[in-house]
Coordinates of C-alpha atoms in Angstrom, one line a residue:
L1 CA 131.2 -8.2 -23.7
N2 CA 129.6 -6.3 -20.6
N3 CA 132.8 -4.5 -19.2
K4 CA 130.8 -2.5 -17.0
S5 CA 131.7 -4.6 -13.9
I6 CA 135.6 -4.0 -14.8
N7 CA 135.7 -0.5 -14.7
I8 CA 133.6 0.7 -11.9
N9 CA 135.2 3.8 -11.7
Q10 CA 135.9 5.8 -14.7
N11 CA 139.2 7.0 -13.1
K12 CA 142.5 5.3 -12.3
Y13 CA 142.0 6.3 -8.7
S14 CA 139.8 5.3 -6.1
V15 CA 140.8 6.9 -2.7
L16 CA 142.3 9.9 -2.1
L17 CA 144.5 10.1 1.8
L18 CA 145.6 13.1 3.4
G19 CA 148.0 13.1 6.6
A20 CA 149.3 16.2 8.5
S21 CA 150.5 17.5 11.8
T22 CA 151.7 21.0 12.9
G23 CA 150.6 23.3 10.5
G24 CA 148.0 20.9 8.8
P25 CA 144.7 22.2 9.6
K26 CA 145.1 25.2 7.6
V27 CA 146.6 23.4 4.6
L28 CA 144.0 20.7 4.8
F29 CA 141.2 23.7 5.0
D30 CA 142.1 25.0 2.2
L31 CA 142.6 22.1 0.0
I32 CA 139.5 20.3 1.2
T33 CA 137.2 23.0 1.1
K34 CA 138.1 23.6 -2.8
L35 CA 137.6 20.0 -3.6
P36 CA 134.6 19.7 -6.3
K37 CA 131.7 18.2 -5.3
D38 CA 131.9 15.5 -8.2
I39 CA 135.5 14.3 -7.1
N40 CA 133.8 10.8 -7.3
I41 CA 136.0 8.9 -4.8
P42 CA 136.3 9.1 -0.9
V43 CA 138.7 11.2 1.2
L44 CA 140.4 10.1 4.1
V45 CA 141.9 12.3 6.4
V46 CA 144.3 11.8 9.4
Q47 CA 145.2 15.0 11.2
H48 CA 147.0 15.1 14.6
M49 CA 144.5 16.7 17.1
P50 CA 143.7 16.0 20.5
V51 CA 140.3 14.3 21.5
G52 CA 137.2 16.6 20.8
F53 CA 139.0 18.9 18.8
T54 CA 138.4 16.8 15.2
K55 CA 134.6 16.8 15.5
A56 CA 134.8 20.8 15.3
F57 CA 137.1 20.9 12.6
A58 CA 135.3 18.5 10.5
E59 CA 132.0 20.6 11.0
R60 CA 133.9 23.9 10.3
M61 CA 135.2 22.3 7.0
N62 CA 131.6 20.9 6.1
K63 CA 130.1 24.4 6.1
A64 CA 132.7 25.5 3.5
S65 CA 133.1 22.6 1.5
N66 CA 131.3 21.0 -1.5
L67 CA 131.7 17.7 -0.2
E68 CA 130.2 16.3 2.9
V69 CA 133.1 16.4 5.6
V70 CA 132.4 14.1 8.5
E71 CA 134.3 12.9 11.7
A72 CA 134.7 9.1 11.1
V73 CA 132.6 6.7 12.9
D74 CA 133.1 2.9 13.4
K75 CA 131.9 0.6 10.8
Q76 CA 130.5 3.2 8.3
K77 CA 130.7 2.5 4.8
I78 CA 133.0 4.5 2.9
K79 CA 131.4 6.6 0.4
E80 CA 132.4 8.6 -2.4
N81 CA 132.1 12.4 -2.4
T82 CA 132.7 12.4 1.5
V83 CA 135.5 13.1 3.7
Y84 CA 136.2 11.4 6.7
I85 CA 138.2 13.2 9.0
A86 CA 140.0 10.5 12.0
P87 CA 138.4 11.1 15.3
G88 CA 141.1 12.5 17.8
G89 CA 142.3 9.6 20.1
Y90 CA 141.6 6.7 17.5
H91 CA 143.5 5.1 15.0
M92 CA 141.3 5.1 11.6
L93 CA 141.8 2.2 9.3
V94 CA 139.9 1.0 6.3
V95 CA 138.7 -2.5 6.3
N96 CA 136.2 -4.2 3.4
G97 CA 135.6 -0.7 2.2
E98 CA 134.6 0.5 5.8
I99 CA 136.0 2.7 8.3
R100 CA 137.3 0.7 11.5
L101 CA 138.2 2.7 14.4
D102 CA 140.6 1.4 17.1
L103 CA 142.2 2.1 20.3
S104 CA 145.5 0.1 19.7
P105 CA 148.4 1.9 21.1
Q106 CA 150.0 4.9 19.7
I107 CA 152.5 5.3 16.8
H108 CA 155.0 7.7 16.9
G109 CA 153.5 9.0 20.0
V110 CA 150.3 9.6 18.3
R111 CA 146.9 8.5 17.8
P112 CA 145.2 8.5 15.0
A113 CA 148.5 7.8 13.2
V114 CA 148.8 8.5 9.5
D115 CA 150.8 5.0 9.1
K116 CA 148.0 3.4 10.2
L117 CA 145.6 4.6 7.7
F118 CA 147.7 4.9 4.7
I119 CA 148.7 1.2 5.1
S120 CA 145.4 -0.2 5.7
A121 CA 143.8 1.9 2.8
A122 CA 146.9 0.9 0.4
N123 CA 146.0 -2.9 1.2
Y124 CA 142.5 -2.5 0.4
Y125 CA 142.6 0.2 -2.6
K126 CA 146.0 -1.3 -4.0
S127 CA 146.9 0.7 -6.9
G128 CA 143.7 3.0 -7.1
T129 CA 145.4 5.1 -4.1
I130 CA 146.6 8.5 -4.3
A131 CA 148.4 9.7 -0.8
A132 CA 149.4 13.2 0.3
I133 CA 151.7 13.9 3.3
F134 CA 151.5 17.6 4.9
T135 CA 153.8 19.5 7.1
G136 CA 153.8 18.2 10.5
M137 CA 156.8 16.7 13.3
G138 CA 158.3 13.4 13.2
K139 CA 157.9 10.9 10.6
D140 CA 154.5 9.5 10.7
G141 CA 153.3 8.5 7.4
A142 CA 156.8 7.5 6.1
E143 CA 155.9 3.8 6.5
G144 CA 152.5 4.4 4.9
V145 CA 153.9 5.8 1.7
I146 CA 156.0 2.8 1.2
E147 CA 153.1 0.6 1.3
V148 CA 151.1 3.0 -0.9
K149 CA 153.9 2.7 -3.5
K150 CA 154.5 -1.1 -3.0
Y151 CA 150.6 -1.2 -4.5
G152 CA 151.5 1.2 -7.0
G153 CA 149.6 3.9 -5.7
F154 CA 150.6 7.8 -6.2
V155 CA 152.5 9.8 -3.3
I156 CA 152.8 13.6 -2.9
A157 CA 154.7 15.5 -0.4
Q158 CA 154.2 19.1 0.5
D159 CA 157.6 21.2 -0.1
E160 CA 160.2 22.4 2.5
E161 CA 159.1 26.1 1.7
S162 CA 155.2 25.8 2.1
S163 CA 155.6 23.5 5.3
V164 CA 155.2 24.8 8.9
V165 CA 157.4 21.6 10.1
F166 CA 158.9 19.7 7.1
G167 CA 159.4 16.8 9.5
M168 CA 156.5 14.5 8.1
P169 CA 157.1 15.2 4.2
K170 CA 161.0 15.0 4.8
S171 CA 160.5 11.5 6.2
A172 CA 158.6 10.4 3.6
I173 CA 160.5 11.9 0.6
Q174 CA 163.7 9.9 2.2
T175 CA 161.9 6.7 1.7
G176 CA 162.4 7.4 -2.1
C177 CA 158.5 6.5 -2.4
V178 CA 157.4 10.1 -3.1
D179 CA 156.4 11.0 -6.7
V180 CA 156.1 14.4 -6.5
V181 CA 157.1 17.2 -4.0
L182 CA 154.9 20.5 -4.3
H183 CA 154.3 23.5 -2.8
E184 CA 150.8 23.7 -0.9
N185 CA 149.4 26.0 -3.5
D186 CA 150.1 23.5 -6.3
I187 CA 148.6 20.1 -4.1
L188 CA 144.9 20.4 -5.4
E189 CA 145.5 21.0 -9.0
Y190 CA 148.0 18.2 -8.9
I191 CA 145.3 16.2 -7.4
L192 CA 142.8 16.8 -9.9
K193 CA 144.9 16.3 -12.8
L194 CA 145.7 13.0 -11.6
L195 CA 141.9 12.7 -11.4
K196 CA 141.7 14.2 -14.8
R197 CA 139.4 17.0 -13.9
A198 CA 141.8 19.6 -14.1

């Protein structure tokens, strides 16, 4: 019996989604630059940032990371060991294993919105999704984590103590769909454990 095709990825998980707003750049920088080069899944990131700032943010992280960090481009194929940062001013979605950027209206007053990424990625990666919600104002990401959970994915939220603004993690936690609430310093290790690499 050839079961190679059944388990393409040795991990149970096939994508890591990160969503953040106020206070997020530092937390994301610390996390992403410490990810091992053989994480073997793609990382998709929405950080609320104005147009023009995401490219510099991606370039700065790329210099300090083991993984390739890029500002996402429309219709690019999603590859493992690559970090895709949603460009300011565009929603970033996953469609058939590709990045789709769109200019549909803002959600929660923001574009890119975490919800757009989480919902589309959960629809594609199903139970293979790990999603983490970090510090930020408002409730972007809450609908997204409901969707991730619906498909059997795993959801992490940053705790109040280490969040600059607890709005986004708190809204996510209130959905009842968060599996674990962690201090920012413990999130990386927990993700690597989930990926059985710790």
